[in-house]
Structures are given as structure tokens and as C-alpha cells.
Coordinates of N, CA, C and O in Angstrom, one line a residue:
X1 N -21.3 7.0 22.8 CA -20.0 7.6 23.2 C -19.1 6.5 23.8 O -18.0 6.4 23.2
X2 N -19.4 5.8 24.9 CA -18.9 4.6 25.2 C -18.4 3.9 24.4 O -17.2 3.8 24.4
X3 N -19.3 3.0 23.3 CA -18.9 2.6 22.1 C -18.0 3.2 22.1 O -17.3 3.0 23.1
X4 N -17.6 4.1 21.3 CA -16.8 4.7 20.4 C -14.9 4.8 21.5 O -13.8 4.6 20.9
X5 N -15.1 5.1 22.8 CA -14.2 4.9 23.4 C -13.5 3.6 23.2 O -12.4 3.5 22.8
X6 N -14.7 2.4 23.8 CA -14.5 1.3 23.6 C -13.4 0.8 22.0 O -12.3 0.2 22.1
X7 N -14.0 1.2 21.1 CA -13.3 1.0 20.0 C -12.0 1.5 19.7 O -11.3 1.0 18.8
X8 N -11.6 2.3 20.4 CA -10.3 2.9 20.3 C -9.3 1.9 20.8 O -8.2 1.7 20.1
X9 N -9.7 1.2 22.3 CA -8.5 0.7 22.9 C -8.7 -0.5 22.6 O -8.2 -1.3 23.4
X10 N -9.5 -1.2 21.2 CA -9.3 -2.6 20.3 C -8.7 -2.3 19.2 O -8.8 -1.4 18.4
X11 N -7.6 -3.5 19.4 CA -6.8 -3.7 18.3 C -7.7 -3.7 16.7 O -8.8 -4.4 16.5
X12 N -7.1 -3.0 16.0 CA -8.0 -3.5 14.6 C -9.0 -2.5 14.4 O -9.3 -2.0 13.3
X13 N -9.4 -2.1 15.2 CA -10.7 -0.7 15.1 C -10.0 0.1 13.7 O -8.8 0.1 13.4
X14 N -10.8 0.7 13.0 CA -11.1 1.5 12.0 C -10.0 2.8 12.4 O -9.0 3.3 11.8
X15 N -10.7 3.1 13.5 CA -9.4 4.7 14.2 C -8.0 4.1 14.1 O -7.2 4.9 13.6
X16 N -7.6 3.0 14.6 CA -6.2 2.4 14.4 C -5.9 3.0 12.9 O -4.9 3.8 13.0
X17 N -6.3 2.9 11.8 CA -6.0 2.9 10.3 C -5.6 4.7 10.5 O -4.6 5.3 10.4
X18 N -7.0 5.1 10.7 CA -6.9 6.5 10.4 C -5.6 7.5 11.5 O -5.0 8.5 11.0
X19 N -5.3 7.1 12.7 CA -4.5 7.6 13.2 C -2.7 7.3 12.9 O -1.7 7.8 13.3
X20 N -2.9 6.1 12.1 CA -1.5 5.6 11.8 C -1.1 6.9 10.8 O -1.7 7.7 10.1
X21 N 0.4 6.7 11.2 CA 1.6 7.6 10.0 C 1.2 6.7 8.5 O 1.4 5.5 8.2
X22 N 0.5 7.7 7.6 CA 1.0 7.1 6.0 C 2.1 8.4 5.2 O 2.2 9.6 5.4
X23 N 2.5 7.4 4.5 CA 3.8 8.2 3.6 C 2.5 8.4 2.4 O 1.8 7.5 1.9
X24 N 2.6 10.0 2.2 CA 2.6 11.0 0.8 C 3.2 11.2 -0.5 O 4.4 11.2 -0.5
X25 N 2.7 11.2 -1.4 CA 3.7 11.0 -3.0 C 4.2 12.3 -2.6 O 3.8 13.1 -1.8
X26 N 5.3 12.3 -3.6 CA 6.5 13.2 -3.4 C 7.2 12.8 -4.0 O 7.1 11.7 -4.5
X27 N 8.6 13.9 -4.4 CA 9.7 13.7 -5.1 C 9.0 14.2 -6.6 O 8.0 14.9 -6.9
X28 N 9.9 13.4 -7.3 CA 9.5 13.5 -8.7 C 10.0 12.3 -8.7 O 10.6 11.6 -7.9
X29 N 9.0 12.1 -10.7 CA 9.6 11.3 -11.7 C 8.8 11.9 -12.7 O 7.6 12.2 -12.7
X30 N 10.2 12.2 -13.8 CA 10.2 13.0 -15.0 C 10.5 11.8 -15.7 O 11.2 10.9 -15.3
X31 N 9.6 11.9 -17.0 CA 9.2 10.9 -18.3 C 9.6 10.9 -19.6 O 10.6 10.3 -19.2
X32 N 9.8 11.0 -20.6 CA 9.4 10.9 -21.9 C 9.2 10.0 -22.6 O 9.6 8.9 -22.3
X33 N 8.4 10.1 -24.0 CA 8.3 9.1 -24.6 C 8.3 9.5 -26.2 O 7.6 10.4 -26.7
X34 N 9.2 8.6 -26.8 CA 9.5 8.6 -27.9 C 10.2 9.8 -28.3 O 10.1 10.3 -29.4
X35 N 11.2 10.4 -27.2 CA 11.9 11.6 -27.0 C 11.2 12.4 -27.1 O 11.9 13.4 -26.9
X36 N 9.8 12.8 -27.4 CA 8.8 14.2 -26.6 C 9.1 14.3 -25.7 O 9.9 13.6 -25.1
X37 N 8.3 15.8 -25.4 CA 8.1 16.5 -24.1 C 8.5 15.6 -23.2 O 8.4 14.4 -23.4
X38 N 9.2 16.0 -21.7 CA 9.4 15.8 -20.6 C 8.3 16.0 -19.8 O 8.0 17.2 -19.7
X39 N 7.5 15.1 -19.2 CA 6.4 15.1 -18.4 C 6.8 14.8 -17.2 O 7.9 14.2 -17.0
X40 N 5.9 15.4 -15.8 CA 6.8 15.0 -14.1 C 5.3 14.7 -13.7 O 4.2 14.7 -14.3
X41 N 5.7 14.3 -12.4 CA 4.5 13.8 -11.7 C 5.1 13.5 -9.9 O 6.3 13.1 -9.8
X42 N 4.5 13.8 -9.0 CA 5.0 13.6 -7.7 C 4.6 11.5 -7.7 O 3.7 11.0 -8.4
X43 N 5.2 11.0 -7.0 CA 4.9 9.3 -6.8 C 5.4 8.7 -5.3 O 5.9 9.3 -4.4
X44 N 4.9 7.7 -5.6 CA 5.0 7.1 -4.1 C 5.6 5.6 -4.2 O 5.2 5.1 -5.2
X45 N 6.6 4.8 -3.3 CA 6.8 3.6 -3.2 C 5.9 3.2 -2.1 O 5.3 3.8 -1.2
X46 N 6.4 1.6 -2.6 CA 5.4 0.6 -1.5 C 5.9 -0.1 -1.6 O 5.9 -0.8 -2.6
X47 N 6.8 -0.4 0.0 CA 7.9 -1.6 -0.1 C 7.3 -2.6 1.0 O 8.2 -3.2 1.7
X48 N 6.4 -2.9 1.0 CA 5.5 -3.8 2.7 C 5.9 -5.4 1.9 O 6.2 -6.4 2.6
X49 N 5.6 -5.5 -0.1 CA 5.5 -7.2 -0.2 C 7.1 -7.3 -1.4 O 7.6 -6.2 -1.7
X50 N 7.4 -8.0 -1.6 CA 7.5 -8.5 -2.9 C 7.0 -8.6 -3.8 O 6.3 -9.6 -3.7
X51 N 6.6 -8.0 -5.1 CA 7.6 -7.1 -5.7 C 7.3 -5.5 -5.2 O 6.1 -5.3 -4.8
X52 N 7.9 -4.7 -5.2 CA 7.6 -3.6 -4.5 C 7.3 -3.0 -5.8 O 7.7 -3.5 -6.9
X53 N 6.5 -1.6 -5.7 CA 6.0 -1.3 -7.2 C 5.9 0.5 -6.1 O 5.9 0.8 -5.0
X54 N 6.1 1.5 -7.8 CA 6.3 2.8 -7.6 C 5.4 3.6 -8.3 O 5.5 3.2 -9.4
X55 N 4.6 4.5 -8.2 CA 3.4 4.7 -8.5 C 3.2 6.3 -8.8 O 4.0 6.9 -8.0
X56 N 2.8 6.8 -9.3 CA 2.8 8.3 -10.1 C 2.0 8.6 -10.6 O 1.7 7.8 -11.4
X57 N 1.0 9.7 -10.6 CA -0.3 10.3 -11.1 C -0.4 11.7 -11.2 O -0.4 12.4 -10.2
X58 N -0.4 12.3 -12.3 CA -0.4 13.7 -12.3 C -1.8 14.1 -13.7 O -2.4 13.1 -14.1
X59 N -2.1 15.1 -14.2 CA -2.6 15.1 -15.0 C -2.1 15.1 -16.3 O -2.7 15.1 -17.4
X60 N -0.5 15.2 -16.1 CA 0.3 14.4 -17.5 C 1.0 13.8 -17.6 O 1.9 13.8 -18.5
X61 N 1.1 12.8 -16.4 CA 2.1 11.7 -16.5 C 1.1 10.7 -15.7 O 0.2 11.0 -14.9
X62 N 1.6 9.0 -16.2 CA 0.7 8.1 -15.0 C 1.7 7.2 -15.0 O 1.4 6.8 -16.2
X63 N 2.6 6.6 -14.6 CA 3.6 6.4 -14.2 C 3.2 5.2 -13.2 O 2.5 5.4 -12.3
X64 N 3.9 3.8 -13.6 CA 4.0 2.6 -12.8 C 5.2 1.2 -12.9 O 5.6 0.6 -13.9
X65 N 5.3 1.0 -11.8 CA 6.9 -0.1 -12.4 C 6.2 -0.7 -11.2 O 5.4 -0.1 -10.5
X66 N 6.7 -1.9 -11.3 CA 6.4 -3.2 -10.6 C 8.4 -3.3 -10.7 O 9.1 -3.1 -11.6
X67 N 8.6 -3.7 -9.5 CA 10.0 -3.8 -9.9 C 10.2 -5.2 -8.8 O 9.5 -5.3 -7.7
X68 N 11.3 -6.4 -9.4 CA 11.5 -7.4 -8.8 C 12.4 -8.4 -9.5 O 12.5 -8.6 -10.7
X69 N 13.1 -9.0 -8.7 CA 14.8 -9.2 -9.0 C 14.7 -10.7 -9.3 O 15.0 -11.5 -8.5
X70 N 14.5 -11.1 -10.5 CA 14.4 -12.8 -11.0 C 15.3 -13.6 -11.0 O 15.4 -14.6 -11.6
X71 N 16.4 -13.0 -10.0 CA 17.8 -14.5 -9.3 C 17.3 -15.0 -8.3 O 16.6 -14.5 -7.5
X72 N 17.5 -16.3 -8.5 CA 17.3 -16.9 -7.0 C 17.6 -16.6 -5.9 O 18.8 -16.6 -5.8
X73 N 17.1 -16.2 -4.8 CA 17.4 -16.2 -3.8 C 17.6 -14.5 -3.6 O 17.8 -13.9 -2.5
X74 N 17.5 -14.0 -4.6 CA 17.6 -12.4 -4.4 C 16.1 -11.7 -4.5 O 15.2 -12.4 -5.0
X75 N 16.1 -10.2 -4.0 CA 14.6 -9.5 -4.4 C 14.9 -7.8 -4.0 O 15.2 -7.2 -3.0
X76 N 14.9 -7.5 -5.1 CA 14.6 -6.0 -4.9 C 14.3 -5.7 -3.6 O 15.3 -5.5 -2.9
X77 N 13.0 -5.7 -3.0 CA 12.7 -5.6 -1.8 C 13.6 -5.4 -0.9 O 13.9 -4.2 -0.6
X78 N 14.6 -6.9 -0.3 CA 15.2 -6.8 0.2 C 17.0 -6.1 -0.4 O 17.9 -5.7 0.4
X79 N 17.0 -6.0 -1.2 CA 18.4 -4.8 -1.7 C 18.1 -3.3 -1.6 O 18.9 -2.4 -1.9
X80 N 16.9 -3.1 -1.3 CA 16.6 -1.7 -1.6 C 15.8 -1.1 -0.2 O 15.2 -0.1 -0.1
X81 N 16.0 -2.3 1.1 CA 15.5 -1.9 2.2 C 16.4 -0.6 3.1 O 16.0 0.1 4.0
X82 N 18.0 -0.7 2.4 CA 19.0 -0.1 3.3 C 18.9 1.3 2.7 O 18.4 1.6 1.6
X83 N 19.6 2.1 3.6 CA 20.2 3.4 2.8 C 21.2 3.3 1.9 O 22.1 2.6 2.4
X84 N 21.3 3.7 0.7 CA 22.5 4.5 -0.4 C 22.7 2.9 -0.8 O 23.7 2.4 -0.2
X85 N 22.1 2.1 -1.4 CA 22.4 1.1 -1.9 C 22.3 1.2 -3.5 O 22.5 2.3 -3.9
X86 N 22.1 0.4 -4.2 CA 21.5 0.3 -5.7 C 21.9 -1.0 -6.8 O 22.8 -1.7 -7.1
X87 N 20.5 -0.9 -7.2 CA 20.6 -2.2 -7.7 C 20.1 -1.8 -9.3 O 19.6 -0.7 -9.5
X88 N 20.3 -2.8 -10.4 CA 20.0 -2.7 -11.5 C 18.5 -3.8 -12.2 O 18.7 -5.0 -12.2
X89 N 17.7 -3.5 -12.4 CA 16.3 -4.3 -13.0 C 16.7 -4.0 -13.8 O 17.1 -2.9 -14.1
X90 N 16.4 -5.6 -14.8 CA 16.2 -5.6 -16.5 C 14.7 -6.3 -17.1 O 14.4 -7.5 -17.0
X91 N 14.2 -5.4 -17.6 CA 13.1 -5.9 -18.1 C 13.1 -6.6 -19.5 O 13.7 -6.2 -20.5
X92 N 12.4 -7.7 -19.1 CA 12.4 -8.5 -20.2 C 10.8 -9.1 -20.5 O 9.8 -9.1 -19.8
X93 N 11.0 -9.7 -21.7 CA 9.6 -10.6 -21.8 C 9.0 -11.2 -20.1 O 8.0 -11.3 -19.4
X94 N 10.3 -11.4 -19.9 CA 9.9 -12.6 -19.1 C 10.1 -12.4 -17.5 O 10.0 -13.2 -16.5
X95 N 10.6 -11.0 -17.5 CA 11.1 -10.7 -16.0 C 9.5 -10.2 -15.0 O 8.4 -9.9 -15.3
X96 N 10.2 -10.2 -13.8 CA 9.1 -10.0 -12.8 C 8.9 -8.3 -12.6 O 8.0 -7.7 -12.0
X97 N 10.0 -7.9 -13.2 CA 9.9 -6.4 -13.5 C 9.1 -5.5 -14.7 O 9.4 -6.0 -15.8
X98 N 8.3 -4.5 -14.7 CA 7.0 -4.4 -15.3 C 7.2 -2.8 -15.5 O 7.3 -2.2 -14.4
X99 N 7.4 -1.9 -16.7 CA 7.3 -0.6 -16.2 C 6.1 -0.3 -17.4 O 6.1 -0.8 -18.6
X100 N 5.1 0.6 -17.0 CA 4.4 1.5 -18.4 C 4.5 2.6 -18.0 O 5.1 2.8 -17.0
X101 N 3.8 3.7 -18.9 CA 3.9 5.2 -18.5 C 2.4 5.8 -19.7 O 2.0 5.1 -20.7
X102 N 1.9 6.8 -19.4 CA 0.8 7.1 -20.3 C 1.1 8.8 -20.1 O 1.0 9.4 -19.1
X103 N 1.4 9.1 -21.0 CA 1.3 10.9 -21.0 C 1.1 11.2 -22.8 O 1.6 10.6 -23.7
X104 N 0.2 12.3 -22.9 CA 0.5 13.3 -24.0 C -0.7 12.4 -25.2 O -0.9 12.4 -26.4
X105 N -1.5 11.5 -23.8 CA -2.8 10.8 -24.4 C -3.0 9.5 -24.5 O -4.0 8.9 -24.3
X106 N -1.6 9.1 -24.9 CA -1.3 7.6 -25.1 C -0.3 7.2 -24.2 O 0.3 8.0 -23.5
X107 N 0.2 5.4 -24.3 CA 0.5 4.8 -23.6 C 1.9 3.8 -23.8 O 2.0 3.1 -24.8
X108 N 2.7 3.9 -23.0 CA 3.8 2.7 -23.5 C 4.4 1.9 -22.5 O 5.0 2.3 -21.5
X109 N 4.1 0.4 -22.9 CA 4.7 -0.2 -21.9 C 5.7 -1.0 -22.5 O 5.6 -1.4 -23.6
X110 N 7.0 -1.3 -21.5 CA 7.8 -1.6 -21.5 C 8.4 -3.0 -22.0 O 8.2 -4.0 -21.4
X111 N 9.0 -3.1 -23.1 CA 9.0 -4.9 -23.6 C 10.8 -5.6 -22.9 O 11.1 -6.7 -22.3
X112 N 11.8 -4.2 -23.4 CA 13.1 -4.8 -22.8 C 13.6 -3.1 -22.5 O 13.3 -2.1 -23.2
X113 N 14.6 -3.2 -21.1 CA 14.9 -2.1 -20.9 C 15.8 -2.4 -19.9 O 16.0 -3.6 -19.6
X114 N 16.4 -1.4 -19.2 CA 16.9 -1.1 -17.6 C 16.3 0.0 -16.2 O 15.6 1.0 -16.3
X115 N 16.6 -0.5 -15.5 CA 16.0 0.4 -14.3 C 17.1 0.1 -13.4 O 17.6 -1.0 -12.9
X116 N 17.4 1.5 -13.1 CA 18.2 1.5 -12.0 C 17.9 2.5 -11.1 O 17.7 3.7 -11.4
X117 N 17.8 1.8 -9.4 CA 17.4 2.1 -8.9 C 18.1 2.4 -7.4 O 18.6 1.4 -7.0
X118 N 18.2 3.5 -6.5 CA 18.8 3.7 -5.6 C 18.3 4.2 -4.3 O 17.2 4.8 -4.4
X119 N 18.8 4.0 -3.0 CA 17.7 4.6 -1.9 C 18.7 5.4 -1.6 O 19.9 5.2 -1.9
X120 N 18.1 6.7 -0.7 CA 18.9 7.6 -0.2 C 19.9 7.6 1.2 O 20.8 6.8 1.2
X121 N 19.8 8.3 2.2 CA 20.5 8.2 3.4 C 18.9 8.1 3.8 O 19.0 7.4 4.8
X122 N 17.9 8.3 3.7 CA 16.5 8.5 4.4 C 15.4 7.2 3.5 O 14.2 7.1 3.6
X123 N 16.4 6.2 2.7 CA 16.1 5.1 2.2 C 14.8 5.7 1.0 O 14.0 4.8 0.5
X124 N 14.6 6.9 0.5 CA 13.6 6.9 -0.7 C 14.4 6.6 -1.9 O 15.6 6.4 -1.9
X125 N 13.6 6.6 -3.2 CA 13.7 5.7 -3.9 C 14.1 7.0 -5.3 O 13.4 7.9 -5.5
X126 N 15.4 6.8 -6.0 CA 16.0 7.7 -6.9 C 16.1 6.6 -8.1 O 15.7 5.5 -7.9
X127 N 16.6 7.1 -9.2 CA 17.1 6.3 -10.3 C 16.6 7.1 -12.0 O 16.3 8.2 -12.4
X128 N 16.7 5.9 -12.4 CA 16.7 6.7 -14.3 C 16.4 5.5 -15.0 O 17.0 4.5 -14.6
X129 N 15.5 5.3 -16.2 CA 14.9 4.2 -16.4 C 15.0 4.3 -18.2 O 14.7 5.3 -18.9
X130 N 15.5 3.1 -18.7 CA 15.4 3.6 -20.4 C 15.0 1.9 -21.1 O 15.6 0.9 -21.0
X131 N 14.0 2.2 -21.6 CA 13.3 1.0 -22.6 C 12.4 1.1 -23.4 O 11.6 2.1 -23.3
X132 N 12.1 -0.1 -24.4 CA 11.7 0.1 -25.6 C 10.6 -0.8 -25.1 O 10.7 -1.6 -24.1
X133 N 9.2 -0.4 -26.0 CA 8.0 -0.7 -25.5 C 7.4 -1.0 -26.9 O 7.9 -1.0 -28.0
X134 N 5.9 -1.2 -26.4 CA 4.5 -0.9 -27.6 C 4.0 0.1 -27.1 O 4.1 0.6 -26.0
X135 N 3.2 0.7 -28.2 CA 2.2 1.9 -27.5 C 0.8 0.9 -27.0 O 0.5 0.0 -27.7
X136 N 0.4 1.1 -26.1 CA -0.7 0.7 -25.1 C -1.5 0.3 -26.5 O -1.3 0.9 -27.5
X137 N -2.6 -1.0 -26.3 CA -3.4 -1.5 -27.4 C -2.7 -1.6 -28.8 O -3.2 -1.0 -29.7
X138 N -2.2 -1.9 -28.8 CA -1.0 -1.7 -30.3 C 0.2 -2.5 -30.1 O 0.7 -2.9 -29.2
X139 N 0.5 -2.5 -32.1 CA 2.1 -3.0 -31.8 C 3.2 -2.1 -32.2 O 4.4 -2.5 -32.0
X140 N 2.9 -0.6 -32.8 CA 3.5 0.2 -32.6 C 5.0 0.3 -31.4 O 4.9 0.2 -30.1
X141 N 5.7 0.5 -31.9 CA 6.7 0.8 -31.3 C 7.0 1.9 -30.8 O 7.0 2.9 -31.4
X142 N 7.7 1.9 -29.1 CA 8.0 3.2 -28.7 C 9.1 3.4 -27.6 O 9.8 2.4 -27.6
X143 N 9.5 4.5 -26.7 CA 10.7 4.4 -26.3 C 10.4 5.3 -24.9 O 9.9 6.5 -25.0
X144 N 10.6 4.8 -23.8 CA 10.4 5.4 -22.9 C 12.4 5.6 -22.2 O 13.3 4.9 -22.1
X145 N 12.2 6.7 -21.9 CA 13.3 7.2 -20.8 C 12.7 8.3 -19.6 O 11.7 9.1 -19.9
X146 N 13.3 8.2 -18.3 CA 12.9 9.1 -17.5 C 13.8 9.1 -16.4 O 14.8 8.4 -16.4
X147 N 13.4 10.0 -15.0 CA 14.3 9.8 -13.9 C 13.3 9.4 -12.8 O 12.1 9.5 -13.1
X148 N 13.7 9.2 -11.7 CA 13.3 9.3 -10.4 C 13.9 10.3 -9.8 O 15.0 10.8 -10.2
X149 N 13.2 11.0 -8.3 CA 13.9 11.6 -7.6 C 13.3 11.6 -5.9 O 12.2 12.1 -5.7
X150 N 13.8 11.2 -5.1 CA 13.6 11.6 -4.2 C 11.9 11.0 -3.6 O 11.0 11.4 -3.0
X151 N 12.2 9.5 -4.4 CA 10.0 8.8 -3.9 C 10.3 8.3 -2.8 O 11.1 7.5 -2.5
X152 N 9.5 8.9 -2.2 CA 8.6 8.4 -0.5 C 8.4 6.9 -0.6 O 7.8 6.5 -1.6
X153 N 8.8 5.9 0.2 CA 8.4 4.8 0.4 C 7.7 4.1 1.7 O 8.2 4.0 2.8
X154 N 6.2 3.5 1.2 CA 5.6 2.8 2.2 C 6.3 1.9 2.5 O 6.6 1.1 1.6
X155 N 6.7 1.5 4.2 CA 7.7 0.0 4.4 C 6.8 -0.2 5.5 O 6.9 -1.3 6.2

């Protein structure tokens, strides 16, 4: 019992973790692919490093962007720390920005596209996303569009 007191008032202890505030997925982000069905999923941001990435899991949508700003001296991260800001990501071969999506069985990731992306007055993460991909394992071609709404962000 002592122990365990003890452990409380040390920095780093295990209980530190568990008693801390964590941010919950939430909002939406609504999907499609190859103009099918519209799939949703609640998601979560995580803005703590560079590149910050947005994350989504439902049982018909799986949803992930890596998002990060390839000018010098610029970074998503920091444009997207304020309220009601917004910035534009272009994915390319070669950018640091990354989106796929998997619903309806299969998978598409992102080759060239846009992402735009916006924080609220309460700094979560909004936007609408449109690019051309492969289907996952393949060179099939495919077409992702979708929104954001309203994602919770870890900072």
C-alpha cells in the first residue's frame, strides 16, 4: 500500500499516464471511393510531432493521412496549431503528405491529390480531401473523395 502511494507522488509512475486527460475520436470523416457508397467513421488527430497524422476506424471505413507541408521553413503542425486557420496539402509522388482509405473491402492510396484542411474556434480539425490513387497491392486505378468534420486533436 505504501508502495503504491509512494508511486503516485513520482514523476513518470504508470498512474501519471492513466490519470492524464486523453482526447477521444470524434467528429466524422465521410469517404468514398471510386464515387461508391459514402462510408463515415468517427477519427482522431495527433498534433504533439511533425508531421501530424489523422486517424479513423470504423467497421467500414479505415481512414489515415499523414499530413506535412514540404516548403522550407513551413509545417502543417505549426499552421494548424491556431483557431479558424487553413491551409492547403498537395500530395504528390514525392510530398511528405500521405493519405489511404480502405472501405467496401479494398483499399486506395493516394498518388496526387489535395487536402484541405481547417481548425475550428476549439482548434479541431475540418476539411475535404480529393485524389487519385492505386487500389492497395495493385496498379489499378482509383479515386478517393471525402470530408472531415469536427476531429479531436491530440496536442
Amino acid at each position: 500500500m505504501l508502495a503504491s502511494v509512494a508511486c503516485l507522488a513520482l514523476p513518470g509512475c504508470i498512474y501519471d499516464e492513466l490519470l492524464a486527460t486523453h482526447v477521444e475520436p470524434g467528429g466524422s470523416v465521410k469517404a468514398t471511393m471510386n464515387m461508391g457508397p459514402e462510408m463515415d467513421s468517427t477519427a482522431m488527430g495527433e498534433a504533439t510531432k511533425e508531421p501530424l497524422t489523422i486517424n479513423g476506424f470504423s467497421p467500414n471505413l479505415t481512414f489515415g493521412l499523414i499530413a506535412g507541408a514540404d516548403t522550407a521553413g513551413a509545417t502543417a503542425l505549426a499552421d494548424l496549431a491556431k483557431p479558424n486557420v487553413a491551409v492547403q496539402l498537395l500530395i504528390t509522388p514525392t510530398s511528405v503528405t500521405r493519405l489511404e482509405i480502405h472501405l467496401g473491402g479494398t483499399g486506395c492510396v493516394a498518388q496526387t491529390g489535395t487536402i484541405d484542411l481547417r481548425t475550428d474556434n476549439n482548434k479541431n480539425f475540418s476539411g475535404d480531401f480529393q485524389a487519385d490513387g492505386t487500389v492497395s497491392g495493385s496498379a489499378a486505378p482509383c479515386q478517393l473523395a471525402g470530408t472531415l468534420d469536427a476531429i479531436p486533436v491530440e496536442r
